[in-house]
């Protein structure tokens, strides 16, 4: 090999150096070539979503039939006259064969017909359309708040405690975060109400009325997940700080803030995403409890009320909404993860 | 031994708190209803909804009953229901988790898919769903929560049993006629019991919280029975009148939940199970410029690297241990110098310190440490950036981990031009594409837009070298640049390095454990042993001219044309001493065939032994040819004679 020149060797293809297949991973450079794994990824995910939605729909349909005894009798009470029960059964279609009911349930879904509330006689879809916005607003505000707290806090803690510095700060943070994230949202809500609404009178105790009424429910929902995320993010950022590519970045002699911003933070945030998705799903369902603490006029109140009143068509509708939202949320997290971590789409296919 | 570990765990603050907490909960659950049962039921119309007072520490409820007494009495119901739900969850989880083993492949896969589907939903949603079906009472809620937490246990059991038994083993045993249930009972369950116990303990805490939630919503325990969740719900309704009535059951739930969590952590600690929840020790390797540097005068003439008496020390059990101990070396412009040594010889640390990139825990000091005329130790990170800029380029051992996985390769190169030359992003990218062309990356335009994982290993290392060429390097430090690569690719990378040296005029400092690698492209070789340089000589004198017994041993372990294929390669018996266990005298003495009392008592110093050649040895070996003949001189000179033998060539060079 002695004497081989730098450019003389260029046209000799070195076999082990060429990867087997051109793999894609991002969008801006050469869309045509790279769109392939993305299409595959999205198709697979959408197919899986469809199957999952179908399972959820079937489960909510079957829910009412799995209840032991006669649900209508249970809803109307033991004293209700038999002919009222019978006519209610008739109007709900419960006397049809199961398969007929299933088909008409599916058919109704396609036309947006989720049935009618047994208590109020209002179409279920109307009730949901009326209640959903409040829950969505509460949930997304809480999510934004959690991220707004967790990201700066977790990264700052990582930088403060890197290389085993400030052991006191580290211990204080990790134990506070552990305890905070172990307190369920409804207990935190009750504590917040007791202190900030009842004792100090800074915020309203319950209901949705103006901006100040958002503060306590959002905090109750966001604080626990925020601390959990911050704790994970700190550990991830510390791990990334020890990675070889951070050493490379330092060898490039980039300003320290660039090292953090370009090489440490994005990778730490990416590795946090998977767990972040789980936290997000739990937060969505956390609205059920928090809404009931704060008498928030959303779906969470509706679902509990309807279960207590045995208003089964309404229960079915709301469970369906919560279930499919979880599925869509999971899909969204996967897509974000696919964009943020170029390796994930490849791993998938 | 197991008992001893439990006892030791009890003496830790964590274990002690967990044990005390569990004991207190147990006592309350057993004795609570007996002691305060009547007080909790005693209605008193005269004192309804009272705030806390001497008689009623947490006030009274709307029937005048003592809140504290009710909270204490509710311990039994709350814990009992939570444990019941956990038991149901575990039982179902075990069934679902082991079903794939019992059922055939087809059905088994469906069970796995079902569990994966269910795990995606938050437990509370599942609990609400099942609560509707099972009915709104304590029994229904217990079943519902049990069903809701079952999927995560099932997932755990599936993962564990898959890792324990392995599919081949299971199918082999099945073919051999071992009954499926017997298989699970005898082989799978005993092996997964410990992690399951840990997770069950933590799961019980979760079930407790979930139960409180359901009862709080009115979907769990129904009057006249009450648990903490129910009391909390009732208390919330009267929070204006008596906040304590809502806070007391809340505190009880939180405390009990924490006790379960601590108990789980303790079990995990004793059983050695990873929970994935404990804080991971943050061992970041972010280096900070140590303050201990001595001021050094700045000009190096045509010397790009001037190291005088470099010491790198780490904190050790007793004082400090010196991983690099008084190294002096120089690299002239355009020269290629190699440092060779076994793992732990301090060669990589020497290189990292020269670039100002030593780990944070290291204390670096030197009489002089100048790179490209810049005193490294006396400069801050910002000063190094301004003064040194791009004059030192680094190539690391593992190109896979050394490139940022989330950034396009072109951008990773381009940001150097942006930072140091103030170019635009587009210009940086254009230059990156050009440098990728220089290092023979085909279709550089396309490659620049890709991520590192889309490159092959050799291409990644080329990109690293191209990264070094983004500026105007005077010195390129390559730390084991070929170790992580294929043999064929190794040769290409070495060739590329030498060509870079020729074309760009940069000096090269090549670190390797492999003297053959170094001899291929270097002009001069430094041999390091136990933190010191033991020999320095021009490459062309390696064949026959090396005088240090260690250098000769390294050379003897390299196969070449004259090595008979049927003779085993020479290896060096023993291993290098740890920095902390170095004794006085020559560090190589324990492994050296020529060691005498002088060697063992007094350190040899680096002395001139020939033209451009220095060695630290009391008994330099001269004359006869090294290759082939010297193997017999080494103690245990051929492989296989001593269990202690470490083949010098096989060691990898991560010195940190
Ligand atoms: S000084 Fe003595 S022990 Fe050390 S290498 Fe030389 S001969 Fe061997």
PDB file of C-alpha atoms in Angstrom, chain A residues 50-204:
ATOM      1  CA  UNK A  50     -57.509   1.731  12.235  1.00  0.00           C
ATOM      2  CA  UNK A  51     -57.394  -1.720  13.800  1.00  0.00           C
ATOM      3  CA  UNK A  52     -57.079  -0.216  17.273  1.00  0.00           C
ATOM      4  CA  UNK A  53     -59.985   2.162  16.718  1.00  0.00           C
ATOM      5  CA  UNK A  54     -62.068  -0.756  15.528  1.00  0.00           C
ATOM      6  CA  UNK A  55     -61.232  -2.693  18.693  1.00  0.00           C
ATOM      7  CA  UNK A  56     -62.116   0.291  20.876  1.00  0.00           C
ATOM      8  CA  UNK A  57     -65.433   0.763  19.062  1.00  0.00           C
ATOM      9  CA  UNK A  58     -66.289  -2.896  19.485  1.00  0.00           C
ATOM     10  CA  UNK A  59     -65.321  -2.800  23.160  1.00  0.00           C
ATOM     11  CA  UNK A  60     -67.550   0.188  23.870  1.00  0.00           C
ATOM     12  CA  UNK A  61     -70.378  -1.484  22.011  1.00  0.00           C
ATOM     13  CA  UNK A  62     -69.993  -4.678  24.004  1.00  0.00           C
ATOM     14  CA  UNK A  63     -69.631  -2.803  27.292  1.00  0.00           C
ATOM     15  CA  UNK A  64     -73.376  -2.341  27.664  1.00  0.00           C
ATOM     16  CA  UNK A  65     -74.013  -6.006  26.874  1.00  0.00           C
ATOM     17  CA  UNK A  66     -71.431  -7.233  29.369  1.00  0.00           C
ATOM     18  CA  UNK A  67     -73.244  -5.591  32.277  1.00  0.00           C
ATOM     19  CA  UNK A  68     -74.898  -8.387  34.261  1.00  0.00           C
ATOM     20  CA  UNK A  69     -78.669  -8.140  34.339  1.00  0.00           C
ATOM     21  CA  UNK A  70     -80.797  -5.702  32.419  1.00  0.00           C
ATOM     22  CA  UNK A  71     -79.052  -2.322  32.043  1.00  0.00           C
ATOM     23  CA  UNK A  72     -82.316  -0.523  31.406  1.00  0.00           C
ATOM     24  CA  UNK A  73     -83.873  -1.956  34.535  1.00  0.00           C
ATOM     25  CA  UNK A  74     -80.726  -0.935  36.443  1.00  0.00           C
ATOM     26  CA  UNK A  75     -80.925   2.571  35.025  1.00  0.00           C
ATOM     27  CA  UNK A  76     -84.598   3.154  35.656  1.00  0.00           C
ATOM     28  CA  UNK A  77     -84.650   1.560  39.076  1.00  0.00           C
ATOM     29  CA  UNK A  78     -86.496  -1.443  40.494  1.00  0.00           C
ATOM     30  CA  UNK A  79     -89.735   0.475  40.902  1.00  0.00           C
ATOM     31  CA  UNK A  80     -90.050   1.490  37.255  1.00  0.00           C
ATOM     32  CA  UNK A  81     -93.128   0.032  35.532  1.00  0.00           C
ATOM     33  CA  UNK A  82     -92.392  -2.949  33.286  1.00  0.00           C
ATOM     34  CA  UNK A  83     -93.884  -1.389  30.156  1.00  0.00           C
ATOM     35  CA  UNK A  84     -91.639   1.694  30.506  1.00  0.00           C
ATOM     36  CA  UNK A  85     -88.604  -0.595  30.724  1.00  0.00           C
ATOM     37  CA  UNK A  86     -89.838  -2.515  27.727  1.00  0.00           C
ATOM     38  CA  UNK A  87     -90.441   0.576  25.577  1.00  0.00           C
ATOM     39  CA  UNK A  88     -87.015   1.961  26.577  1.00  0.00           C
ATOM     40  CA  UNK A  89     -85.431  -1.349  25.585  1.00  0.00           C
ATOM     41  CA  UNK A  90     -87.299  -1.110  22.327  1.00  0.00           C
ATOM     42  CA  UNK A  91     -86.125   2.415  21.580  1.00  0.00           C
ATOM     43  CA  UNK A  92     -82.516   1.518  22.404  1.00  0.00           C
ATOM     44  CA  UNK A  93     -82.780  -1.408  20.060  1.00  0.00           C
ATOM     45  CA  UNK A  94     -81.785  -3.827  22.794  1.00  0.00           C
ATOM     46  CA  UNK A  95     -84.362  -6.390  21.699  1.00  0.00           C
ATOM     47  CA  UNK A  96     -82.764  -6.838  18.293  1.00  0.00           C
ATOM     48  CA  UNK A  97     -80.255  -9.635  17.718  1.00  0.00           C
ATOM     49  CA  UNK A  98     -76.751  -8.642  18.862  1.00  0.00           C
ATOM     50  CA  UNK A  99     -75.319  -8.577  15.360  1.00  0.00           C
ATOM     51  CA  UNK A 100     -78.066  -6.265  14.105  1.00  0.00           C
ATOM     52  CA  UNK A 101     -77.402  -3.919  16.982  1.00  0.00           C
ATOM     53  CA  UNK A 102     -73.687  -3.979  16.218  1.00  0.00           C
ATOM     54  CA  UNK A 103     -74.206  -3.159  12.557  1.00  0.00           C
ATOM     55  CA  UNK A 104     -76.541  -0.298  13.319  1.00  0.00           C
ATOM     56  CA  UNK A 105     -74.099   0.954  16.010  1.00  0.00           C
ATOM     57  CA  UNK A 106     -71.293   0.999  13.442  1.00  0.00           C
ATOM     58  CA  UNK A 107     -73.576   2.603  10.887  1.00  0.00           C
ATOM     59  CA  UNK A 108     -74.543   5.276  13.385  1.00  0.00           C
ATOM     60  CA  UNK A 109     -70.893   6.059  14.068  1.00  0.00           C
ATOM     61  CA  UNK A 110     -70.286   6.784  10.407  1.00  0.00           C
ATOM     62  CA  UNK A 111     -73.078   9.328  10.390  1.00  0.00           C
ATOM     63  CA  UNK A 112     -71.964  10.795  13.705  1.00  0.00           C
ATOM     64  CA  UNK A 113     -74.897   9.284  15.543  1.00  0.00           C
ATOM     65  CA  UNK A 114     -73.799   8.059  18.973  1.00  0.00           C
ATOM     66  CA  UNK A 115     -77.295   7.468  20.280  1.00  0.00           C
ATOM     67  CA  UNK A 116     -79.421   9.426  22.689  1.00  0.00           C
ATOM     68  CA  UNK A 117     -78.984  10.061  26.377  1.00  0.00           C
ATOM     69  CA  UNK A 118     -81.396   7.981  28.457  1.00  0.00           C
ATOM     70  CA  UNK A 119     -81.671  10.730  31.049  1.00  0.00           C
ATOM     71  CA  UNK A 120     -81.936  13.974  29.123  1.00  0.00           C
ATOM     72  CA  UNK A 121     -83.007  12.706  25.720  1.00  0.00           C
ATOM     73  CA  UNK A 122     -80.319  14.835  24.065  1.00  0.00           C
ATOM     74  CA  UNK A 123     -78.215  13.263  21.316  1.00  0.00           C
ATOM     75  CA  UNK A 124     -74.941  12.011  22.780  1.00  0.00           C
ATOM     76  CA  UNK A 125     -72.933  13.680  20.020  1.00  0.00           C
ATOM     77  CA  UNK A 126     -74.426  17.019  21.021  1.00  0.00           C
ATOM     78  CA  UNK A 127     -73.453  16.575  24.654  1.00  0.00           C
ATOM     79  CA  UNK A 128     -69.948  15.590  23.664  1.00  0.00           C
ATOM     80  CA  UNK A 129     -69.582  18.530  21.277  1.00  0.00           C
ATOM     81  CA  UNK A 130     -70.728  20.751  24.119  1.00  0.00           C
ATOM     82  CA  UNK A 131     -68.298  19.340  26.701  1.00  0.00           C
ATOM     83  CA  UNK A 132     -65.225  18.318  24.733  1.00  0.00           C
ATOM     84  CA  UNK A 133     -63.775  21.824  24.110  1.00  0.00           C
ATOM     85  CA  UNK A 134     -63.417  22.531  27.838  1.00  0.00           C
ATOM     86  CA  UNK A 135     -61.584  19.265  28.406  1.00  0.00           C
ATOM     87  CA  UNK A 136     -59.350  19.745  25.383  1.00  0.00           C
ATOM     88  CA  UNK A 137     -58.499  23.254  26.536  1.00  0.00           C
ATOM     89  CA  UNK A 138     -57.707  22.122  30.060  1.00  0.00           C
ATOM     90  CA  UNK A 139     -55.643  19.181  28.830  1.00  0.00           C
ATOM     91  CA  UNK A 140     -53.578  21.111  26.306  1.00  0.00           C
ATOM     92  CA  UNK A 141     -52.939  24.014  28.678  1.00  0.00           C
ATOM     93  CA  UNK A 142     -51.784  21.535  31.290  1.00  0.00           C
ATOM     94  CA  UNK A 143     -49.570  19.792  28.777  1.00  0.00           C
ATOM     95  CA  UNK A 144     -47.964  23.053  27.676  1.00  0.00           C
ATOM     96  CA  UNK A 145     -47.478  24.063  31.290  1.00  0.00           C
ATOM     97  CA  UNK A 146     -45.881  20.730  32.128  1.00  0.00           C
ATOM     98  CA  UNK A 147     -43.457  21.024  29.223  1.00  0.00           C
ATOM     99  CA  UNK A 148     -42.758  24.675  29.988  1.00  0.00           C
ATOM    100  CA  UNK A 149     -41.794  23.695  33.527  1.00  0.00           C
ATOM    101  CA  UNK A 150     -40.068  20.383  32.828  1.00  0.00           C
ATOM    102  CA  UNK A 151     -37.752  21.310  29.972  1.00  0.00           C
ATOM    103  CA  UNK A 152     -35.974  24.312  31.486  1.00  0.00           C
ATOM    104  CA  UNK A 153     -35.980  22.763  34.945  1.00  0.00           C
ATOM    105  CA  UNK A 154     -34.627  19.386  33.846  1.00  0.00           C
ATOM    106  CA  UNK A 155     -31.922  20.851  31.621  1.00  0.00           C
ATOM    107  CA  UNK A 156     -30.897  23.436  34.200  1.00  0.00           C
ATOM    108  CA  UNK A 157     -30.645  20.735  36.850  1.00  0.00           C
ATOM    109  CA  UNK A 158     -28.519  18.619  34.528  1.00  0.00           C
ATOM    110  CA  UNK A 159     -26.100  21.480  33.925  1.00  0.00           C
ATOM    111  CA  UNK A 160     -25.987  22.460  37.595  1.00  0.00           C
ATOM    112  CA  UNK A 161     -25.321  18.942  38.800  1.00  0.00           C
ATOM    113  CA  UNK A 162     -23.065  17.680  35.994  1.00  0.00           C
ATOM    114  CA  UNK A 163     -19.850  15.901  36.948  1.00  0.00           C
ATOM    115  CA  UNK A 164     -21.280  15.276  40.391  1.00  0.00           C
ATOM    116  CA  UNK A 165     -21.347  18.946  41.344  1.00  0.00           C
ATOM    117  CA  UNK A 166     -23.726  20.422  43.894  1.00  0.00           C
ATOM    118  CA  UNK A 167     -24.704  17.136  45.500  1.00  0.00           C
ATOM    119  CA  UNK A 168     -27.075  19.024  47.803  1.00  0.00           C
ATOM    120  CA  UNK A 169     -28.995  20.548  44.909  1.00  0.00           C
ATOM    121  CA  UNK A 170     -29.162  17.159  43.221  1.00  0.00           C
ATOM    122  CA  UNK A 171     -30.545  15.413  46.280  1.00  0.00           C
ATOM    123  CA  UNK A 172     -33.033  18.217  46.929  1.00  0.00           C
ATOM    124  CA  UNK A 173     -34.271  18.157  43.364  1.00  0.00           C
ATOM    125  CA  UNK A 174     -34.539  14.401  42.928  1.00  0.00           C
ATOM    126  CA  UNK A 175     -36.363  13.852  46.203  1.00  0.00           C
ATOM    127  CA  UNK A 176     -38.743  16.788  45.661  1.00  0.00           C
ATOM    128  CA  UNK A 177     -39.471  15.592  42.158  1.00  0.00           C
ATOM    129  CA  UNK A 178     -40.003  12.017  43.307  1.00  0.00           C
ATOM    130  CA  UNK A 179     -42.497  13.027  45.988  1.00  0.00           C
ATOM    131  CA  UNK A 180     -44.267  15.552  43.745  1.00  0.00           C
ATOM    132  CA  UNK A 181     -44.721  13.089  40.921  1.00  0.00           C
ATOM    133  CA  UNK A 182     -46.053  10.468  43.352  1.00  0.00           C
ATOM    134  CA  UNK A 183     -48.934  12.708  44.480  1.00  0.00           C
ATOM    135  CA  UNK A 184     -51.965  11.972  42.322  1.00  0.00           C
ATOM    136  CA  UNK A 185     -53.491  14.958  40.542  1.00  0.00           C
ATOM    137  CA  UNK A 186     -56.789  14.942  42.402  1.00  0.00           C
ATOM    138  CA  UNK A 187     -55.058  15.061  45.792  1.00  0.00           C
ATOM    139  CA  UNK A 188     -52.868  17.886  44.593  1.00  0.00           C
ATOM    140  CA  UNK A 189     -56.025  19.584  43.348  1.00  0.00           C
ATOM    141  CA  UNK A 190     -57.682  19.290  46.755  1.00  0.00           C
ATOM    142  CA  UNK A 191     -54.559  20.655  48.457  1.00  0.00           C
ATOM    143  CA  UNK A 192     -54.351  23.554  46.011  1.00  0.00           C
ATOM    144  CA  UNK A 193     -58.013  24.381  46.590  1.00  0.00           C
ATOM    145  CA  UNK A 194     -57.584  24.274  50.352  1.00  0.00           C
ATOM    146  CA  UNK A 195     -54.593  26.608  50.306  1.00  0.00           C
ATOM    147  CA  UNK A 196     -55.047  28.991  47.377  1.00  0.00           C
ATOM    148  CA  UNK A 197     -58.813  29.110  47.026  1.00  0.00           C
ATOM    149  CA  UNK A 198     -60.181  28.595  50.530  1.00  0.00           C
ATOM    150  CA  UNK A 199     -57.475  30.008  52.790  1.00  0.00           C
ATOM    151  CA  UNK A 200     -55.940  32.677  50.577  1.00  0.00           C
ATOM    152  CA  UNK A 201     -58.887  33.275  48.297  1.00  0.00           C
ATOM    153  CA  UNK A 202     -56.658  34.020  45.307  1.00  0.00           C
ATOM    154  CA  UNK A 203     -58.492  31.778  42.864  1.00  0.00           C
ATOM    155  CA  UNK A 204     -62.032  30.489  42.510  1.00  0.00           C
TER     156      UNK A 204
END
